[in-house]
Amino acid sequence: MAYKISFFTNITHEFRTPITLIMGPIERAWKLSSNPKVIEQLQYVARNSKHLLSLVNQLMDFRKVESDNITIEPTAGNIIKYLDELLIPFESFARERNISIEKIYRLEQPYIMFDEEAMHKLITNLLSNAIKFTPDNGIVRLYVSAVNCSRREQQEKLYICVQDSGTGIREEDLSRIFDRFYQSKGNDKYPIYGQSGTGIGLYLCKTIVNLQNGTISAKNNRTKGASFRVVLPLEYTNEKEIVTYDDEDETILNPMDVNEIAPIN
């Protein structure tokens, strides 16, 4: 098994450079063209190239996990700004199917310590999964909050929840959803570019969370859909940022107790 994984990941690594070289000219041609039909075709090519690159990256990440080569290196950063930028391509994908992506942030201040690469893999996989199982005209929500996991615990944690409005997870799948190569056979799936469908994504998420001494779990919502909940250690940086929000902004700056989090229906 180890030999096969090594063989395929070595071949996959050889694919990465030519795929990247293909994507550059496609995007430049897309921007230079004024013909709507040409632009549409170039968009299809670009999306499928990104899908292929996603497959390559997933396999390379999987190889790192299996060989214990993934490390967590937190740096100071604005987590809200980072997530907002990360969500831009997902919002574009979601609009094509009239899926609404809602964001709810509840942090005392946005500057915390986090590993950008690890956070990218975690959020990308969870959002891709949520959109994949959300029907047209559905809703995907991203919650990010500072929480106290218990009344006695003073140290706040970083709580991340990605919720979809799909059909939910079969009970027999809940205990295996984070297993390597595991894929549910009975759930409705909807296409999303960049979603690999290899059964590696959630396994990678669990590995990344475990490396940070965190927890990740999946749970069906009360009405419809499922939620993936992550709890990570939270360390604020010395940097401070005073942010003014409009009344209509969904961002709320209050640390919360995990028991007081608004119900995820």
mmCIF file of C-alpha atoms in Angstrom:
data_model
loop_
_atom_site.group_PDB
_atom_site.id
_atom_site.type_symbol
_atom_site.label_atom_id
_atom_site.label_comp_id
_atom_site.label_asym_id
_atom_site.label_seq_id
_atom_site.Cartn_x
_atom_site.Cartn_y
_atom_site.Cartn_z
ATOM 1 C CA MET A 1 0.000 0.000 0.000
ATOM 2 C CA ALA A 2 2.794 2.405 0.947
ATOM 3 C CA TYR A 3 4.555 1.650 -2.358
ATOM 4 C CA LYS A 4 1.397 2.386 -4.342
ATOM 5 C CA ILE A 5 0.815 5.682 -2.531
ATOM 6 C CA SER A 6 4.430 6.699 -3.128
ATOM 7 C CA PHE A 7 4.177 5.768 -6.805
ATOM 8 C CA PHE A 8 0.999 7.744 -7.443
ATOM 9 C CA THR A 9 2.095 10.788 -5.484
ATOM 10 C CA ASN A 10 5.418 10.874 -7.337
ATOM 11 C CA ILE A 11 3.569 10.841 -10.658
ATOM 12 C CA THR A 12 1.133 13.426 -9.347
ATOM 13 C CA HIS A 13 4.021 15.710 -8.425
ATOM 14 C CA GLU A 14 5.176 15.587 -12.037
ATOM 15 C CA PHE A 15 1.736 16.790 -13.166
ATOM 16 C CA ARG A 16 1.742 19.874 -10.957
ATOM 17 C CA THR A 17 4.199 22.042 -12.917
ATOM 18 C CA PRO A 18 2.639 21.585 -16.378
ATOM 19 C CA ILE A 19 -0.849 22.188 -14.972
ATOM 20 C CA THR A 20 0.352 25.417 -13.371
ATOM 21 C CA LEU A 21 2.001 26.473 -16.633
ATOM 22 C CA ILE A 22 -1.247 25.815 -18.505
ATOM 23 C CA MET A 23 -3.330 27.880 -16.091
ATOM 24 C CA GLY A 24 -1.254 31.054 -16.483
ATOM 25 C CA PRO A 25 -1.808 31.574 -20.243
ATOM 26 C CA ILE A 26 -5.479 30.577 -19.909
ATOM 27 C CA GLU A 27 -6.118 33.280 -17.322
ATOM 28 C CA ARG A 28 -4.215 35.884 -19.358
ATOM 29 C CA ALA A 29 -6.179 34.995 -22.521
ATOM 30 C CA TRP A 30 -9.393 35.158 -20.523
ATOM 31 C CA LYS A 31 -8.615 38.693 -19.357
ATOM 32 C CA LEU A 32 -7.537 39.871 -22.821
ATOM 33 C CA SER A 33 -10.503 38.476 -24.718
ATOM 34 C CA SER A 34 -13.625 40.558 -25.367
ATOM 35 C CA ASN A 35 -15.607 37.771 -27.070
ATOM 36 C CA PRO A 36 -18.241 36.436 -24.622
ATOM 37 C CA LYS A 37 -18.247 32.956 -26.180
ATOM 38 C CA VAL A 38 -14.453 32.715 -26.007
ATOM 39 C CA ILE A 39 -14.488 33.950 -22.412
ATOM 40 C CA GLU A 40 -17.079 31.330 -21.494
ATOM 41 C CA GLN A 41 -14.987 28.512 -22.976
ATOM 42 C CA LEU A 42 -11.826 29.793 -21.303
ATOM 43 C CA GLN A 43 -13.672 29.863 -17.985
ATOM 44 C CA TYR A 44 -14.541 26.185 -18.392
ATOM 45 C CA VAL A 45 -10.913 25.351 -19.181
ATOM 46 C CA ALA A 46 -9.676 27.396 -16.216
ATOM 47 C CA ARG A 47 -12.100 25.739 -13.810
ATOM 48 C CA ASN A 48 -11.231 22.232 -14.910
ATOM 49 C CA SER A 49 -7.534 23.075 -14.681
ATOM 50 C CA LYS A 50 -8.090 24.220 -11.096
ATOM 51 C CA HIS A 51 -10.012 21.026 -10.405
ATOM 52 C CA LEU A 52 -7.109 18.950 -11.677
ATOM 53 C CA LEU A 53 -4.666 21.021 -9.642
ATOM 54 C CA SER A 54 -6.863 20.450 -6.595
ATOM 55 C CA LEU A 55 -6.580 16.689 -7.096
ATOM 56 C CA VAL A 56 -2.811 16.990 -7.368
ATOM 57 C CA ASN A 57 -2.556 19.110 -4.215
ATOM 58 C CA GLN A 58 -4.810 16.754 -2.241
ATOM 59 C CA LEU A 59 -2.647 13.765 -3.095
ATOM 60 C CA MET A 60 0.517 15.671 -2.232
ATOM 61 C CA ASP A 61 -0.979 16.725 1.102
ATOM 62 C CA PHE A 62 -2.041 13.151 1.761
ATOM 63 C CA ARG A 63 1.514 11.979 1.166
ATOM 64 C CA LYS A 64 2.771 14.541 3.682
ATOM 65 C CA VAL A 65 0.287 13.292 6.247
ATOM 66 C CA GLU A 66 1.239 9.660 5.735
ATOM 67 C CA SER A 67 4.939 10.460 6.069
ATOM 68 C CA ASP A 68 4.436 12.787 9.084
ATOM 69 C CA ASN A 69 5.802 15.762 7.154
ATOM 70 C CA ILE A 70 3.011 18.213 7.934
ATOM 71 C CA THR A 71 4.005 20.805 10.530
ATOM 72 C CA ILE A 72 2.044 23.667 12.076
ATOM 73 C CA GLU A 73 3.794 27.048 12.114
ATOM 74 C CA PRO A 74 1.498 29.763 13.484
ATOM 75 C CA THR A 75 2.123 33.405 12.622
ATOM 76 C CA ALA A 76 0.294 36.581 13.586
ATOM 77 C CA GLY A 77 -2.470 37.591 11.234
ATOM 78 C CA ASN A 78 -5.927 39.057 10.826
ATOM 79 C CA ILE A 79 -8.112 35.950 10.723
ATOM 80 C CA ILE A 80 -11.237 37.811 9.573
ATOM 81 C CA LYS A 81 -9.463 39.466 6.657
ATOM 82 C CA TYR A 82 -7.828 36.158 5.756
ATOM 83 C CA LEU A 83 -11.134 34.271 5.727
ATOM 84 C CA ASP A 84 -12.917 36.994 3.765
ATOM 85 C CA GLU A 85 -10.286 36.746 1.013
ATOM 86 C CA LEU A 86 -10.368 32.957 1.124
ATOM 87 C CA LEU A 87 -14.135 32.951 0.609
ATOM 88 C CA ILE A 88 -14.101 35.056 -2.582
ATOM 89 C CA PRO A 89 -13.788 32.148 -5.081
ATOM 90 C CA PHE A 90 -16.318 30.091 -3.105
ATOM 91 C CA GLU A 91 -18.819 32.924 -3.286
ATOM 92 C CA SER A 92 -18.343 32.947 -7.056
ATOM 93 C CA PHE A 93 -18.983 29.183 -7.284
ATOM 94 C CA ALA A 94 -21.990 29.466 -4.998
ATOM 95 C CA ARG A 95 -23.617 32.267 -7.014
ATOM 96 C CA GLU A 96 -23.734 30.004 -10.069
ATOM 97 C CA ARG A 97 -26.177 27.781 -8.165
ATOM 98 C CA ASN A 98 -27.866 30.575 -6.197
ATOM 99 C CA ILE A 99 -26.322 29.363 -2.962
ATOM 100 C CA SER A 100 -25.908 32.022 -0.298
ATOM 101 C CA ILE A 101 -22.739 32.000 1.832
ATOM 102 C CA GLU A 102 -23.338 33.703 5.154
ATOM 103 C CA LYS A 103 -20.545 34.710 7.537
ATOM 104 C CA ILE A 104 -20.883 35.222 11.272
ATOM 105 C CA TYR A 105 -17.783 36.403 13.152
ATOM 106 C CA ARG A 106 -17.689 36.775 16.925
ATOM 107 C CA LEU A 107 -14.179 37.676 17.989
ATOM 108 C CA GLU A 108 -12.883 40.151 20.541
ATOM 109 C CA GLN A 109 -10.294 41.264 18.000
ATOM 110 C CA PRO A 110 -9.190 39.744 14.674
ATOM 111 C CA TYR A 111 -5.435 39.416 15.228
ATOM 112 C CA ILE A 112 -4.588 35.893 16.377
ATOM 113 C CA MET A 113 -1.882 33.293 15.859
ATOM 114 C CA PHE A 114 -2.686 30.773 13.123
ATOM 115 C CA ASP A 115 -0.993 28.748 10.396
ATOM 116 C CA GLU A 116 -2.244 30.181 7.092
ATOM 117 C CA GLU A 117 -1.529 27.057 5.050
ATOM 118 C CA ALA A 118 -3.236 24.777 7.566
ATOM 119 C CA MET A 119 -6.209 27.143 7.870
ATOM 120 C CA HIS A 120 -6.473 27.293 4.078
ATOM 121 C CA LYS A 121 -6.635 23.489 3.798
ATOM 122 C CA LEU A 122 -9.136 23.227 6.648
ATOM 123 C CA ILE A 123 -11.577 25.899 5.462
ATOM 124 C CA THR A 124 -11.236 25.013 1.771
ATOM 125 C CA ASN A 125 -12.121 21.376 2.388
ATOM 126 C CA LEU A 126 -15.002 22.138 4.747
ATOM 127 C CA LEU A 127 -16.532 24.773 2.459
ATOM 128 C CA SER A 128 -16.089 22.619 -0.642
ATOM 129 C CA ASN A 129 -17.787 19.778 1.161
ATOM 130 C CA ALA A 130 -20.644 22.010 2.325
ATOM 131 C CA ILE A 131 -21.320 23.410 -1.141
ATOM 132 C CA LYS A 132 -21.030 19.951 -2.647
ATOM 133 C CA PHE A 133 -23.911 18.687 -0.506
ATOM 134 C CA THR A 134 -26.059 21.832 -0.686
ATOM 135 C CA PRO A 135 -28.814 21.961 -3.315
ATOM 136 C CA ASP A 136 -29.408 24.959 -5.560
ATOM 137 C CA ASN A 137 -30.850 27.981 -3.729
ATOM 138 C CA GLY A 138 -29.479 26.649 -0.446
ATOM 139 C CA ILE A 139 -27.435 28.282 2.307
ATOM 140 C CA VAL A 140 -23.913 27.645 3.610
ATOM 141 C CA ARG A 141 -22.869 29.383 6.826
ATOM 142 C CA LEU A 142 -19.423 29.987 8.286
ATOM 143 C CA TYR A 143 -19.270 30.716 12.021
ATOM 144 C CA VAL A 144 -16.050 31.890 13.641
ATOM 145 C CA SER A 145 -16.103 32.722 17.327
ATOM 146 C CA ALA A 146 -14.115 32.884 20.530
ATOM 147 C CA VAL A 147 -15.688 30.483 23.028
ATOM 148 C CA ASN A 148 -15.226 29.038 26.488
ATOM 149 C CA CYS A 149 -15.659 25.296 26.198
ATOM 150 C CA SER A 150 -16.799 25.017 29.811
ATOM 151 C CA ARG A 151 -17.836 27.298 32.664
ATOM 152 C CA ARG A 152 -14.709 26.405 34.611
ATOM 153 C CA GLU A 153 -12.306 26.955 31.726
ATOM 154 C CA GLN A 154 -10.888 30.468 31.490
ATOM 155 C CA GLN A 155 -8.851 30.008 28.301
ATOM 156 C CA GLU A 156 -10.839 30.880 25.187
ATOM 157 C CA LYS A 157 -10.867 28.607 22.158
ATOM 158 C CA LEU A 158 -11.340 29.355 18.474
ATOM 159 C CA TYR A 159 -14.634 27.859 17.315
ATOM 160 C CA ILE A 160 -15.193 27.327 13.574
ATOM 161 C CA CYS A 161 -18.394 25.864 12.200
ATOM 162 C CA VAL A 162 -19.334 25.236 8.572
ATOM 163 C CA GLN A 163 -23.019 24.478 8.139
ATOM 164 C CA ASP A 164 -24.919 23.444 5.017
ATOM 165 C CA SER A 165 -28.603 23.075 4.178
ATOM 166 C CA GLY A 166 -28.332 19.765 2.345
ATOM 167 C CA THR A 167 -29.732 16.354 3.167
ATOM 168 C CA GLY A 168 -27.458 15.733 6.139
ATOM 169 C CA ILE A 169 -25.181 12.792 6.892
ATOM 170 C CA ARG A 170 -26.453 9.247 7.249
ATOM 171 C CA GLU A 171 -26.161 7.986 10.823
ATOM 172 C CA GLU A 172 -23.949 5.089 9.741
ATOM 173 C CA ASP A 173 -21.543 7.546 8.117
ATOM 174 C CA LEU A 174 -21.111 9.907 11.080
ATOM 175 C CA SER A 175 -18.606 7.676 12.862
ATOM 176 C CA ARG A 176 -16.542 7.129 9.697
ATOM 177 C CA ILE A 177 -16.746 10.494 7.944
ATOM 178 C CA PHE A 178 -13.144 11.430 8.851
ATOM 179 C CA ASP A 179 -11.643 8.062 7.917
ATOM 180 C CA ARG A 180 -9.052 7.906 5.170
ATOM 181 C CA PHE A 181 -10.592 7.363 1.701
ATOM 182 C CA TYR A 182 -14.093 7.087 3.167
ATOM 183 C CA GLN A 183 -16.916 8.377 0.947
ATOM 184 C CA SER A 184 -20.603 8.228 1.711
ATOM 185 C CA LYS A 185 -22.562 6.373 -0.956
ATOM 186 C CA GLY A 186 -26.094 7.510 -0.209
ATOM 187 C CA ASN A 187 -25.989 11.315 0.029
ATOM 188 C CA ASP A 188 -27.044 13.678 -2.743
ATOM 189 C CA LYS A 189 -24.066 15.498 -4.241
ATOM 190 C CA TYR A 190 -23.952 18.607 -6.378
ATOM 191 C CA PRO A 191 -20.995 19.638 -8.552
ATOM 192 C CA ILE A 192 -18.380 22.118 -7.422
ATOM 193 C CA TYR A 193 -15.176 22.855 -9.261
ATOM 194 C CA GLY A 194 -12.098 22.045 -7.193
ATOM 195 C CA GLN A 195 -13.782 19.392 -5.041
ATOM 196 C CA SER A 196 -11.645 16.318 -5.428
ATOM 197 C CA GLY A 197 -14.053 13.604 -4.255
ATOM 198 C CA THR A 198 -11.157 11.377 -3.221
ATOM 199 C CA GLY A 199 -12.179 10.763 0.394
ATOM 200 C CA ILE A 200 -8.989 12.522 1.494
ATOM 201 C CA GLY A 201 -10.279 16.005 2.337
ATOM 202 C CA LEU A 202 -11.979 15.369 5.692
ATOM 203 C CA TYR A 203 -9.217 12.986 6.740
ATOM 204 C CA LEU A 204 -6.750 15.791 6.049
ATOM 205 C CA CYS A 205 -8.912 18.207 8.067
ATOM 206 C CA LYS A 206 -8.886 15.888 11.061
ATOM 207 C CA THR A 207 -5.114 15.476 10.845
ATOM 208 C CA ILE A 208 -4.565 19.250 10.695
ATOM 209 C CA VAL A 209 -6.872 19.837 13.661
ATOM 210 C CA ASN A 210 -5.242 17.070 15.718
ATOM 211 C CA LEU A 211 -1.797 18.557 15.058
ATOM 212 C CA GLN A 212 -3.039 21.747 16.730
ATOM 213 C CA ASN A 213 -4.462 19.909 19.748
ATOM 214 C CA GLY A 214 -7.967 20.696 18.597
ATOM 215 C CA THR A 215 -11.129 18.745 17.942
ATOM 216 C CA ILE A 216 -13.369 18.318 14.901
ATOM 217 C CA SER A 217 -16.795 16.719 14.725
ATOM 218 C CA ALA A 218 -19.728 16.329 12.360
ATOM 219 C CA LYS A 219 -23.359 16.566 13.362
ATOM 220 C CA ASN A 220 -26.701 16.719 11.581
ATOM 221 C CA ASN A 221 -28.685 19.916 12.049
ATOM 222 C CA ARG A 222 -32.118 19.902 13.684
ATOM 223 C CA THR A 223 -33.974 20.663 10.479
ATOM 224 C CA LYS A 224 -31.786 19.873 7.479
ATOM 225 C CA GLY A 225 -28.154 19.703 6.494
ATOM 226 C CA ALA A 226 -25.047 19.070 8.558
ATOM 227 C CA SER A 227 -22.477 21.035 10.534
ATOM 228 C CA PHE A 228 -18.755 20.479 10.856
ATOM 229 C CA ARG A 229 -17.450 21.975 14.088
ATOM 230 C CA VAL A 230 -13.823 22.698 14.897
ATOM 231 C CA VAL A 231 -12.375 23.876 18.221
ATOM 232 C CA LEU A 232 -8.752 25.081 18.252
ATOM 233 C CA PRO A 233 -6.479 26.763 20.800
ATOM 234 C CA LEU A 234 -6.794 30.537 20.599
ATOM 235 C CA GLU A 235 -3.899 32.928 21.117
ATOM 236 C CA TYR A 236 -4.364 36.631 20.526
ATOM 237 C CA THR A 237 -1.419 38.685 19.294
ATOM 238 C CA ASN A 238 -0.201 41.997 20.673
ATOM 239 C CA GLU A 239 -1.551 43.788 17.629
ATOM 240 C CA LYS A 240 -4.863 45.527 18.096
ATOM 241 C CA GLU A 241 -7.326 46.774 15.539
ATOM 242 C CA ILE A 242 -10.326 48.973 16.218
ATOM 243 C CA VAL A 243 -13.008 48.066 13.701
ATOM 244 C CA THR A 244 -16.305 49.860 13.213
ATOM 245 C CA TYR A 245 -19.183 47.771 11.937
ATOM 246 C CA ASP A 246 -22.497 48.862 10.490
ATOM 247 C CA ASP A 247 -25.658 47.665 12.189
ATOM 248 C CA GLU A 248 -26.370 45.413 9.218
ATOM 249 C CA ASP A 249 -22.954 43.769 9.335
ATOM 250 C CA GLU A 250 -23.129 40.136 10.387
ATOM 251 C CA THR A 251 -19.876 40.435 12.344
ATOM 252 C CA ILE A 252 -20.297 40.576 16.126
ATOM 253 C CA LEU A 253 -17.343 41.240 18.404
ATOM 254 C CA ASN A 254 -18.206 39.396 21.597
ATOM 255 C CA PRO A 255 -16.498 36.319 23.006
ATOM 256 C CA MET A 256 -19.044 33.657 23.854
ATOM 257 C CA ASP A 257 -19.504 30.578 25.923
ATOM 258 C CA VAL A 258 -19.844 27.538 23.684
ATOM 259 C CA ASN A 259 -23.158 26.713 25.377
ATOM 260 C CA GLU A 260 -24.564 30.096 24.350
ATOM 261 C CA ILE A 261 -23.838 29.768 20.651
ATOM 262 C CA ALA A 262 -26.933 30.377 18.581
ATOM 263 C CA PRO A 263 -28.564 27.040 17.698
ATOM 264 C CA ILE A 264 -27.412 25.650 14.377
ATOM 265 C CA ASN A 265 -30.662 24.365 12.908
#
